Every structure is written in C-alpha cells, then in structure tokens.
Coordinates of C-alpha atoms and ligand atoms in Angstrom, one line a residue:
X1496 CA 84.0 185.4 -147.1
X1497 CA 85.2 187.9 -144.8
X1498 CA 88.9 186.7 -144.0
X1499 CA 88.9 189.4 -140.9
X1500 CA 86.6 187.1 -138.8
X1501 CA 88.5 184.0 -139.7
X1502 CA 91.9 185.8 -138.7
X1503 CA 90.1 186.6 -135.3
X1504 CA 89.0 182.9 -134.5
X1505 CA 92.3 181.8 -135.3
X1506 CA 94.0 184.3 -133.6
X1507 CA 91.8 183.5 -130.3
X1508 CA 91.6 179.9 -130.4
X1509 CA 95.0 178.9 -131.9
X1510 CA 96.1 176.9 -135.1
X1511 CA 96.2 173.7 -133.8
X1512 CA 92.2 174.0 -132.5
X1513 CA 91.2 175.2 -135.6
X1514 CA 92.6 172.6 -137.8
X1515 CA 91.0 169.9 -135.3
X1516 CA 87.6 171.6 -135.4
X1517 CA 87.9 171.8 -139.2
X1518 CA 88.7 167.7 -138.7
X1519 CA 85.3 168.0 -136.8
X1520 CA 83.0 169.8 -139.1
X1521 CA 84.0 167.2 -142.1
X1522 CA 83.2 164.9 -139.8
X1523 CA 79.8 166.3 -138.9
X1524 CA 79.3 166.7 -142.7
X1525 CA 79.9 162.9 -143.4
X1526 CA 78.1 161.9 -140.6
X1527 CA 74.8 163.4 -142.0
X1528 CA 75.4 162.5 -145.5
X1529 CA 75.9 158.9 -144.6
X1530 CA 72.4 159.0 -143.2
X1531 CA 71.2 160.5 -146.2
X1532 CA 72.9 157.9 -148.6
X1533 CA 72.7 154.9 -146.2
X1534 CA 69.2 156.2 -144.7
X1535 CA 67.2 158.2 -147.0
X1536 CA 67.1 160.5 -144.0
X1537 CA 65.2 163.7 -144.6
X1538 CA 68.0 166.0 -142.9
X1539 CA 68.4 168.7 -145.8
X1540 CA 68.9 171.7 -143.1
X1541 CA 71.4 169.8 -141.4
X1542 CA 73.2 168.8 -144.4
X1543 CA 73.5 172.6 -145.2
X1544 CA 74.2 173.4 -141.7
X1545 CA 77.2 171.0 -142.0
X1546 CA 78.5 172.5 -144.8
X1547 CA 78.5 175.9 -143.6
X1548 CA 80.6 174.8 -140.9
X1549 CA 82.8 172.9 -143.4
X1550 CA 83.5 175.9 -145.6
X1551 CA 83.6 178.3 -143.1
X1552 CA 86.7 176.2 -141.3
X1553 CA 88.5 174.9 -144.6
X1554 CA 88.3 179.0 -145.2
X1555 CA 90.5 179.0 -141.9
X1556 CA 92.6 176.3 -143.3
X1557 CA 93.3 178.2 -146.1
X1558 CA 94.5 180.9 -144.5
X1559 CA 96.6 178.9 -141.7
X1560 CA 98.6 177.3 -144.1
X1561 CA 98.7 180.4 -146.9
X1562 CA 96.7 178.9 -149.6
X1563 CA 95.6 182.0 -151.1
X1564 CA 94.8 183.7 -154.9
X1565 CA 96.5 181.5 -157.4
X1566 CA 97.3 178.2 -155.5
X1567 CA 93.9 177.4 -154.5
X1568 CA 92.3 178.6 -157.8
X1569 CA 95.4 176.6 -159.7
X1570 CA 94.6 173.2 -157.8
X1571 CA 90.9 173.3 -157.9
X1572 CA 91.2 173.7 -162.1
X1573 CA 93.6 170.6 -162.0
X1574 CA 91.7 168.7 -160.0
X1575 CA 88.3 169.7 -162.2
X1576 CA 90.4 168.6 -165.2
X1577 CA 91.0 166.3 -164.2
X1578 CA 87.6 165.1 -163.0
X1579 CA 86.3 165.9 -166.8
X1580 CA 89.0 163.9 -168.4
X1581 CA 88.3 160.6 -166.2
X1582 CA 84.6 161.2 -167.6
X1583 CA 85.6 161.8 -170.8
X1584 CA 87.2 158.4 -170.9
X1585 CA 84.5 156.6 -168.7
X1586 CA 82.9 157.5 -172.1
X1587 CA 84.3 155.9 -174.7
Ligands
MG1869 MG1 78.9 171.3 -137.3

C-alpha cells in the first residue's frame, strides 16, 4: 500500500475524521456481512467494496497512531497463535 496517499488524506482531512470514517467503513463492512449471514444476500461486490474501504482506512490508522514494522507484524502472530492454540484445544 502506498503510505504517501494515506499521509495525504490524513494530512487534508485531519486525524480525528479519519479515525471516524475508519469507524464508518467497519461499519459498512458489518452491515453487508450481516445481510449475507442473516440474509443470504447475494452482495459479493459489495462485500469486497467494503473491505477495500476497511483496509484502506485501518492502513490510515496504522499510521496515525505509529503502528508500523514490528508491532503490527508482532501482534497479528500473537493473536494467530493464539487463534491456532484455542483450535488446538477445541480439539481434544
Ligand atoms: Mg464504504
């Protein structure tokens, strides 16, 4: 992802607004999965739309609070780890 872009939008719209439309896009993103879980909607595209939107913002979160190299990659292991050793137990 091209952080210069990001910077940019943050830059021109402020910390505060992107963090709210960040709050937004998840929001979006649940919205049309809901429909798809609750529903059985056929909304594919705008499931991927969604989460475009969604990464593209939590990219902007990342950079407003400073999240970068290690501490992100760090945290998403953990939490994977995590995730396998529940399974792992579900298991037995
Ligand atoms: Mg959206």
């Amino acid at each position: 992802m091209n952080d210069e872009v990001l910077n940019k939008a943050i830059k021109k719209y402020g910390e505060t607004h992107q963090i709210l439309v960040a709050i937004e896009e998840m929001q979006e993103l649940s919205k049309e999965l809901l429909k798809y879980a609750n529903r059985g909607a056929n909304n594919r595209d705008e499931i991927i739309k969604e989460l475009a939107d969604c990464y593209i913002t939590l990219q902007q979160i990342r950079i407003i609070f400073d999240f970068n190299g290690i501490f992100t990659n760090e945290a998403i292991y953990n939490k994977l780890k995590r995730l396998e050793k529940r399974m792992n137990e579900e298991k037995k």
